[in-house]
mmCIF file of C-alpha atoms and ligand atoms in Angstrom:
data_model
loop_
_atom_site.group_PDB
_atom_site.id
_atom_site.type_symbol
_atom_site.label_atom_id
_atom_site.label_comp_id
_atom_site.label_asym_id
_atom_site.label_seq_id
_atom_site.Cartn_x
_atom_site.Cartn_y
_atom_site.Cartn_z
ATOM 1 C CA MET A 28 107.385 129.230 114.063
ATOM 2 C CA VAL A 29 107.702 129.092 110.126
ATOM 3 C CA ASN A 30 104.622 132.184 109.018
ATOM 4 C CA ARG A 31 101.024 131.269 108.977
ATOM 5 C CA SER A 32 100.173 131.664 105.134
ATOM 6 C CA ASP A 33 103.534 130.163 103.878
ATOM 7 C CA ILE A 34 101.727 127.412 106.248
ATOM 8 C CA GLU A 35 97.842 127.934 104.228
ATOM 9 C CA THR A 36 99.997 128.114 101.065
ATOM 10 C CA PHE A 37 102.316 125.467 101.781
ATOM 11 C CA TRP A 38 98.527 122.950 102.453
ATOM 12 C CA THR A 39 96.414 124.434 100.484
ATOM 13 C CA ARG A 40 98.206 124.977 96.914
ATOM 14 C CA GLY A 41 95.522 127.381 96.219
ATOM 15 C CA ASP A 42 91.492 127.142 95.786
ATOM 16 C CA ILE A 43 91.929 123.806 97.452
ATOM 17 C CA HIS A 44 87.315 124.638 98.630
ATOM 18 C CA SER A 45 86.833 124.257 94.487
ATOM 19 C CA ARG A 46 89.131 122.223 93.765
ATOM 20 C CA ILE A 47 88.138 119.259 96.156
ATOM 21 C CA HIS A 48 84.185 120.527 94.649
ATOM 22 C CA LYS A 49 84.633 120.076 91.789
ATOM 23 C CA ALA A 50 85.979 116.281 92.102
ATOM 24 C CA MET A 51 83.244 115.546 94.847
ATOM 25 C CA SER A 52 80.816 116.934 91.977
ATOM 26 C CA GLU A 53 82.270 114.607 89.184
ATOM 27 C CA ALA A 54 82.563 111.056 91.786
ATOM 28 C CA GLY A 55 79.202 112.509 92.179
ATOM 29 C CA LEU A 56 79.897 113.086 96.529
ATOM 30 C CA ASN A 57 78.618 116.453 96.175
ATOM 31 C CA ASP A 58 74.671 117.416 98.289
ATOM 32 C CA ARG A 59 73.782 114.861 99.397
ATOM 33 C CA LYS A 60 74.173 112.520 102.999
ATOM 34 C CA LEU A 61 78.212 110.358 103.460
ATOM 35 C CA GLU A 62 79.726 107.033 104.935
ATOM 36 C CA ILE A 63 83.049 108.186 106.534
ATOM 37 C CA GLU A 64 84.581 106.337 104.150
ATOM 38 C CA ASP A 65 83.624 107.343 101.335
ATOM 39 C CA LEU A 66 85.400 110.134 101.632
ATOM 40 C CA PHE A 67 89.219 108.398 103.004
ATOM 41 C CA PRO A 68 90.788 108.817 99.444
ATOM 42 C CA ILE A 69 90.652 112.480 100.120
ATOM 43 C CA ASP A 70 90.511 112.994 103.531
ATOM 44 C CA GLN A 71 93.822 110.762 104.032
ATOM 45 C CA TYR A 72 96.203 113.571 103.736
ATOM 46 C CA HIS A 73 99.634 111.661 104.401
ATOM 47 C CA ALA A 74 101.285 109.025 102.546
ATOM 48 C CA ARG A 75 99.452 105.056 102.668
ATOM 49 C CA GLY A 76 96.630 107.034 103.470
ATOM 50 C CA ILE A 77 93.334 104.786 105.112
ATOM 51 C CA ALA A 78 96.027 101.664 104.812
ATOM 52 C CA ALA A 79 98.420 104.060 107.910
ATOM 53 C CA THR A 80 95.249 105.502 109.821
ATOM 54 C CA VAL A 81 94.173 102.196 110.724
ATOM 55 C CA ASP A 82 97.556 100.529 111.282
ATOM 56 C CA LEU A 83 98.123 104.117 114.206
ATOM 57 C CA GLY A 84 94.656 103.185 115.334
ATOM 58 C CA LYS A 85 95.520 99.618 116.040
ATOM 59 C CA ARG A 86 98.232 101.236 117.750
ATOM 60 C CA MET A 87 96.516 103.505 120.180
ATOM 61 C CA PRO A 88 94.689 102.288 124.093
ATOM 62 C CA ILE A 89 91.904 104.252 123.641
ATOM 63 C CA TYR A 90 87.933 103.181 124.675
ATOM 64 C CA GLU A 91 84.636 104.081 123.930
ATOM 65 C CA ASN A 92 83.462 107.721 125.354
ATOM 66 C CA GLN A 93 86.876 108.372 125.723
ATOM 67 C CA ARG A 94 88.522 112.653 125.221
ATOM 68 C CA ILE A 95 90.972 112.373 123.567
ATOM 69 C CA ILE A 96 93.350 115.157 120.957
ATOM 70 C CA ASP A 97 93.985 115.259 116.820
ATOM 71 C CA ILE A 98 96.933 117.499 117.106
ATOM 72 C CA GLY A 99 96.763 118.987 113.238
ATOM 73 C CA CYS A 100 93.913 117.329 112.362
ATOM 74 C CA GLY A 101 94.195 118.307 108.372
ATOM 75 C CA LEU A 102 90.665 117.770 106.863
ATOM 76 C CA GLY A 103 89.862 115.015 109.905
ATOM 77 C CA GLY A 104 89.871 112.083 108.366
ATOM 78 C CA PRO A 105 91.703 110.173 111.121
ATOM 79 C CA ALA A 106 89.969 111.992 113.684
ATOM 80 C CA ARG A 107 85.956 111.012 112.330
ATOM 81 C CA TYR A 108 87.757 107.226 110.918
ATOM 82 C CA PHE A 109 88.672 106.813 114.949
ATOM 83 C CA ALA A 110 85.362 108.425 116.800
ATOM 84 C CA LYS A 111 83.286 106.000 114.792
ATOM 85 C CA GLN A 112 86.526 102.354 115.395
ATOM 86 C CA PHE A 113 85.940 103.752 119.174
ATOM 87 C CA ARG A 114 83.200 104.576 119.509
ATOM 88 C CA CYS A 115 85.442 108.397 121.082
ATOM 89 C CA PHE A 116 85.302 112.134 121.383
ATOM 90 C CA ILE A 117 88.027 113.618 119.768
ATOM 91 C CA THR A 118 89.279 117.418 118.882
ATOM 92 C CA GLY A 119 91.049 118.175 115.792
ATOM 93 C CA ILE A 120 93.134 121.513 116.066
ATOM 94 C CA ASP A 121 95.087 122.048 112.874
ATOM 95 C CA ILE A 122 97.021 125.723 111.632
ATOM 96 C CA THR A 123 95.735 125.650 108.376
ATOM 97 C CA PRO A 124 92.570 127.641 108.366
ATOM 98 C CA SER A 125 91.114 126.119 105.503
ATOM 99 C CA PHE A 126 91.745 122.297 106.283
ATOM 100 C CA ILE A 127 88.903 123.417 109.442
ATOM 101 C CA GLU A 128 86.806 124.873 107.486
ATOM 102 C CA ILE A 129 86.552 121.837 105.097
ATOM 103 C CA GLY A 130 86.759 119.014 107.742
ATOM 104 C CA ASN A 131 83.692 120.622 110.000
ATOM 105 C CA LYS A 132 82.391 120.524 106.831
ATOM 106 C CA PHE A 133 82.391 116.908 106.483
ATOM 107 C CA ASN A 134 81.763 116.543 110.000
ATOM 108 C CA ASN A 135 78.715 117.139 109.136
ATOM 109 C CA LEU A 136 78.292 116.179 106.065
ATOM 110 C CA THR A 137 78.743 112.557 107.893
ATOM 111 C CA SER A 138 76.997 112.757 110.684
ATOM 112 C CA MET A 139 79.831 112.152 112.628
ATOM 113 C CA SER A 140 79.976 116.261 114.263
ATOM 114 C CA LYS A 141 78.571 115.425 117.669
ATOM 115 C CA GLN A 142 81.399 113.157 117.829
ATOM 116 C CA VAL A 143 84.262 115.113 116.050
ATOM 117 C CA SER A 144 84.699 118.860 116.512
ATOM 118 C CA LEU A 145 87.767 120.744 114.829
ATOM 119 C CA GLN A 146 88.732 124.320 115.866
ATOM 120 C CA ILE A 147 91.646 126.131 114.647
ATOM 121 C CA GLY A 148 95.051 125.617 116.494
ATOM 122 C CA ASN A 149 98.714 125.622 117.460
ATOM 123 C CA GLY A 150 100.575 122.450 118.365
ATOM 124 C CA GLU A 151 103.329 124.905 120.412
ATOM 125 C CA THR A 152 100.834 126.675 122.495
ATOM 126 C CA LEU A 153 97.313 124.366 122.508
ATOM 127 C CA ASP A 154 94.252 126.505 123.761
ATOM 128 C CA PHE A 155 92.902 123.552 126.609
ATOM 129 C CA GLU A 156 93.713 123.434 130.410
ATOM 130 C CA ASP A 157 96.361 121.180 131.699
ATOM 131 C CA GLU A 158 94.780 117.215 132.658
ATOM 132 C CA THR A 159 91.975 118.418 129.703
ATOM 133 C CA PHE A 160 92.292 114.340 127.017
ATOM 134 C CA ASP A 161 92.522 110.829 127.798
ATOM 135 C CA GLY A 162 94.466 110.286 124.758
ATOM 136 C CA GLY A 163 96.246 112.413 121.578
ATOM 137 C CA TYR A 164 97.265 111.493 118.783
ATOM 138 C CA SER A 165 99.779 113.381 115.886
ATOM 139 C CA GLN A 166 99.821 111.844 112.369
ATOM 140 C CA HIS A 167 102.472 113.282 110.238
ATOM 141 C CA VAL A 168 102.510 116.563 111.820
ATOM 142 C CA THR A 169 106.182 116.627 113.564
ATOM 143 C CA MET A 170 107.961 116.744 110.253
ATOM 144 C CA ASN A 171 106.514 120.861 110.502
ATOM 145 C CA ILE A 172 107.778 121.477 113.867
ATOM 146 C CA LYS A 173 110.292 123.377 115.210
ATOM 147 C CA ASN A 174 110.056 123.594 118.696
ATOM 148 C CA ARG A 175 109.913 119.299 119.099
ATOM 149 C CA LYS A 176 110.442 120.222 122.829
ATOM 150 C CA GLU A 177 107.808 122.946 123.165
ATOM 151 C CA PHE A 178 104.852 120.746 120.873
ATOM 152 C CA PHE A 179 105.919 117.493 123.349
ATOM 153 C CA LEU A 180 105.404 119.487 125.613
ATOM 154 C CA GLU A 181 102.269 121.533 125.396
ATOM 155 C CA ALA A 182 100.914 117.124 124.457
ATOM 156 C CA PHE A 183 102.246 116.251 127.704
ATOM 157 C CA ARG A 184 100.196 118.195 129.685
ATOM 158 C CA VAL A 185 97.704 118.463 127.834
ATOM 159 C CA LEU A 186 97.170 114.573 128.058
ATOM 160 C CA LYS A 187 95.437 113.263 131.886
ATOM 161 C CA LYS A 188 97.376 111.421 133.749
ATOM 162 C CA GLU A 189 99.515 107.508 132.564
ATOM 163 C CA THR A 190 97.461 107.812 129.528
ATOM 164 C CA PHE A 191 98.964 108.326 126.293
ATOM 165 C CA PHE A 192 100.512 110.363 123.209
ATOM 166 C CA ALA A 193 101.004 108.108 119.427
ATOM 167 C CA PHE A 194 102.506 109.773 116.371
ATOM 168 C CA SER A 195 103.766 108.493 113.578
ATOM 169 C CA GLU A 196 106.449 111.412 111.275
ATOM 170 C CA HIS A 197 109.400 111.117 108.776
ATOM 171 C CA GLY A 198 111.974 111.278 110.543
ATOM 172 C CA LEU A 199 115.460 112.593 109.682
ATOM 173 C CA GLY A 200 117.218 109.402 107.958
ATOM 174 C CA PRO A 201 121.322 107.384 109.163
ATOM 175 C CA GLU A 202 122.595 109.994 105.787
ATOM 176 C CA GLY A 203 120.392 112.988 106.401
ATOM 177 C CA ASN A 204 120.491 116.145 103.407
ATOM 178 C CA PRO A 205 117.096 114.595 102.179
ATOM 179 C CA ILE A 206 115.969 116.253 98.730
ATOM 180 C CA PHE A 207 113.037 118.711 97.728
ATOM 181 C CA PRO A 208 110.192 119.665 97.968
ATOM 182 C CA LEU A 209 108.960 117.232 99.602
ATOM 183 C CA PRO A 210 105.019 116.163 100.724
ATOM 184 C CA TRP A 211 105.543 118.139 103.990
ATOM 185 C CA ALA A 212 107.973 120.942 102.892
ATOM 186 C CA ASP A 213 109.385 122.866 99.404
ATOM 187 C CA THR A 214 111.817 123.642 100.985
ATOM 188 C CA ALA A 215 114.615 123.494 104.103
ATOM 189 C CA GLU A 216 112.742 125.919 105.669
ATOM 190 C CA MET A 217 109.551 124.063 106.683
ATOM 191 C CA SER A 218 111.236 120.963 107.791
ATOM 192 C CA PHE A 219 112.626 120.462 110.338
ATOM 193 C CA LEU A 220 113.461 116.439 111.011
ATOM 194 C CA PHE A 221 114.916 114.438 113.861
ATOM 195 C CA SER A 222 116.618 111.320 114.225
ATOM 196 C CA PRO A 223 114.859 108.131 116.083
ATOM 197 C CA GLU A 224 117.228 109.097 118.706
ATOM 198 C CA SER A 225 116.921 112.486 119.333
ATOM 199 C CA THR A 226 113.293 112.333 119.652
ATOM 200 C CA ILE A 227 112.998 108.754 121.930
ATOM 201 C CA ALA A 228 115.535 111.466 124.254
ATOM 202 C CA LEU A 229 113.020 114.435 124.090
ATOM 203 C CA LEU A 230 110.046 113.005 124.603
ATOM 204 C CA GLU A 231 112.065 111.233 128.017
ATOM 205 C CA GLU A 232 113.359 114.325 128.786
ATOM 206 C CA VAL A 233 109.784 116.271 128.643
ATOM 207 C CA GLY A 234 108.293 113.571 131.044
ATOM 208 C CA PHE A 235 107.291 110.251 128.370
ATOM 209 C CA HIS A 236 107.891 106.535 129.089
ATOM 210 C CA ASP A 237 106.865 103.747 127.597
ATOM 211 C CA ILE A 238 108.455 104.550 124.656
ATOM 212 C CA GLN A 239 107.551 101.934 122.225
ATOM 213 C CA ILE A 240 109.253 102.223 118.350
ATOM 214 C CA ILE A 241 107.959 100.634 114.712
ATOM 215 C CA GLU A 242 110.684 102.108 112.115
ATOM 216 C CA THR A 243 108.014 101.840 108.554
ATOM 217 C CA SER A 244 109.904 102.140 105.468
ATOM 218 C CA GLU A 245 109.307 99.537 103.482
ATOM 219 C CA LYS A 246 105.575 100.387 103.804
ATOM 220 C CA TYR A 247 106.019 103.970 103.130
ATOM 221 C CA ILE A 248 108.571 102.861 100.215
ATOM 222 C CA SER A 249 105.698 100.380 98.276
ATOM 223 C CA GLY A 250 102.804 102.549 99.017
ATOM 224 C CA TYR A 251 104.829 105.159 97.890
ATOM 225 C CA GLU A 252 105.213 102.961 94.653
ATOM 226 C CA LYS A 253 101.483 102.667 94.699
ATOM 227 C CA MET A 254 100.996 105.744 94.451
ATOM 228 C CA ILE A 255 103.512 106.902 91.586
ATOM 229 C CA ASN A 256 103.051 103.986 89.484
ATOM 230 C CA THR A 257 99.604 105.521 88.108
ATOM 231 C CA LYS A 258 100.868 104.882 84.696
ATOM 232 C CA SER A 259 98.293 107.733 82.671
ATOM 233 C CA LYS A 260 96.672 110.606 84.162
ATOM 234 C CA LYS A 261 93.465 108.673 82.643
ATOM 235 C CA GLU A 262 93.798 105.482 85.462
ATOM 236 C CA ASN A 263 94.273 109.013 88.105
ATOM 237 C CA PRO A 264 91.161 107.699 89.904
ATOM 238 C CA ILE A 265 89.395 111.225 90.461
ATOM 239 C CA LEU A 266 89.129 111.635 94.614
ATOM 240 C CA GLY A 267 92.843 110.881 95.819
ATOM 241 C CA ILE A 268 96.132 112.592 97.499
ATOM 242 C CA HIS A 269 96.223 114.649 94.519
ATOM 243 C CA VAL A 270 93.218 116.589 95.392
ATOM 244 C CA ILE A 271 94.223 118.144 98.052
ATOM 245 C CA GLY A 272 98.266 118.216 97.318
ATOM 246 C CA GLY A 273 98.339 119.786 94.096
ATOM 247 C CA ALA A 274 99.940 118.918 90.744
ATOM 248 C CA THR A 275 103.288 118.994 92.706
ATOM 249 C CA MET A 276 102.215 115.988 95.145
ATOM 250 C CA LYS A 277 103.575 112.556 92.597
ATOM 251 C CA GLN A 278 106.765 114.296 91.983
ATOM 252 C CA ARG A 279 106.918 115.300 96.461
ATOM 253 C CA SER A 280 105.567 111.463 96.798
ATOM 254 C CA ARG A 281 108.459 110.562 94.566
ATOM 255 C CA ASN A 282 111.471 112.727 96.420
ATOM 256 C CA SER A 283 110.027 110.845 100.353
ATOM 257 C CA MET A 284 109.838 107.260 98.336
ATOM 258 C CA GLN A 285 113.752 107.902 97.498
ATOM 259 C CA CYS A 286 114.688 110.240 100.364
ATOM 260 C CA ILE A 287 113.793 106.334 101.926
ATOM 261 C CA LYS A 288 115.518 104.920 100.190
ATOM 262 C CA GLU A 289 118.274 105.897 100.354
ATOM 263 C CA LYS A 290 118.094 106.436 104.472
ATOM 264 C CA ARG A 291 118.277 110.084 104.683
ATOM 265 C CA THR A 292 114.705 109.580 106.122
ATOM 266 C CA LEU A 293 113.562 107.311 108.407
ATOM 267 C CA PRO A 294 109.510 107.032 108.699
ATOM 268 C CA PHE A 295 108.788 105.725 112.109
ATOM 269 C CA GLU A 296 105.513 105.313 114.586
ATOM 270 C CA ILE A 297 105.963 106.048 118.610
ATOM 271 C CA VAL A 298 103.040 104.762 121.633
ATOM 272 C CA CYS A 299 103.950 106.390 124.591
ATOM 273 C CA LYS A 300 102.791 106.357 127.635
ATOM 274 C CA LYS A 301 102.337 110.391 130.407
HETATM 275 C C1 SAM B 424 100.374 115.791 106.082
HETATM 276 S S1 SAM B 424 99.135 117.339 106.737
HETATM 277 C C2 SAM B 424 98.971 115.754 107.410
HETATM 278 C C3 SAM B 424 97.162 115.758 108.908
HETATM 279 C C4 SAM B 424 96.164 114.606 109.675
HETATM 280 N N1 SAM B 424 97.232 114.511 110.335
HETATM 281 C C5 SAM B 424 95.755 113.851 108.842
HETATM 282 O O1 SAM B 424 96.963 112.619 108.503
HETATM 283 O O2 SAM B 424 95.289 113.325 107.421
HETATM 284 C C6 SAM B 424 100.213 117.715 108.192
HETATM 285 C C7 SAM B 424 99.148 118.426 109.118
HETATM 286 O O3 SAM B 424 99.931 119.039 110.103
HETATM 287 C C8 SAM B 424 99.708 121.138 110.404
HETATM 288 N N2 SAM B 424 100.053 120.669 110.690
HETATM 289 C C9 SAM B 424 101.516 121.879 110.895
HETATM 290 N N3 SAM B 424 102.381 122.641 111.759
HETATM 291 C C10 SAM B 424 100.943 122.483 112.629
HETATM 292 C C11 SAM B 424 101.235 123.352 114.029
HETATM 293 N N4 SAM B 424 102.147 124.293 114.415
HETATM 294 N N5 SAM B 424 99.906 123.324 114.461
HETATM 295 C C12 SAM B 424 99.240 122.546 114.227
HETATM 296 N N6 SAM B 424 98.782 121.740 112.657
HETATM 297 C C13 SAM B 424 100.066 121.490 112.299
HETATM 298 C C14 SAM B 424 99.187 121.307 108.520
HETATM 299 O O4 SAM B 424 97.803 122.920 108.471
HETATM 300 C C15 SAM B 424 98.015 120.215 107.694
HETATM 301 O O5 SAM B 424 97.116 119.694 108.199
#
């Protein structure tokens, strides 16, 4: 695993608490109750924002009152959306402590604390008993996971039998050799990409079956284009992924778009069964 303080430094990029407080003040969102939708521009920490979360949700068989795990939950935006959408209970874990602190504050502000609970944790060694959850997902996390088999084994272990595991990620494309910095890593030291074929083989080895994969390159290219083509600073919305991702977010996104276009990387979604 990459050093924990390097991960915190990478994901938070300085004083994330102050940046969020300032942006929310300017947007008139501080000191009042919020709807989960108010936070979508900053709490969906991945390319394509809420649109990607909605797409993943359409593929997940989640039912009312189920208990679901979100591995690498970030600020908890996807967990709040799915909890509201499916009327289920979500436990999110993430390795970045500041994200968990802010995410739980967001749960309070949006009155979602009863349905969503976030805690610090590592996806490679989950702190839950075997067969605890009715389903699980992980959105744009696995690119940071070197020990991918251990990560899949842990997801498999904490899921009940006959349940699902879903995830989206940027995999390794046929051309390989990604250009850094990228949204999930400034250098190759934090980036561990696997091809769709080797990902499927690993999932099978761990015991998952009925593996359904869809490639999402075109969606990500147009999502990145939309974000990058915000012409001037004036046109940048107050709230946006840049609040969390910092000053280099645009360049990292531009590199990610180029990587997809040149088939160095290949984004995909997988839903499989235990
Ligand atoms: C691109 S963000 C995605 C956050 C969230 N899933 C979302 O879609 O909004 C990647 C997240 O993975 C988390 N992460 C990276 N390595 C992890 C690990 N080993 N265990 C748990 N979380 C991890 C990071 O802290 C970060 O919050």
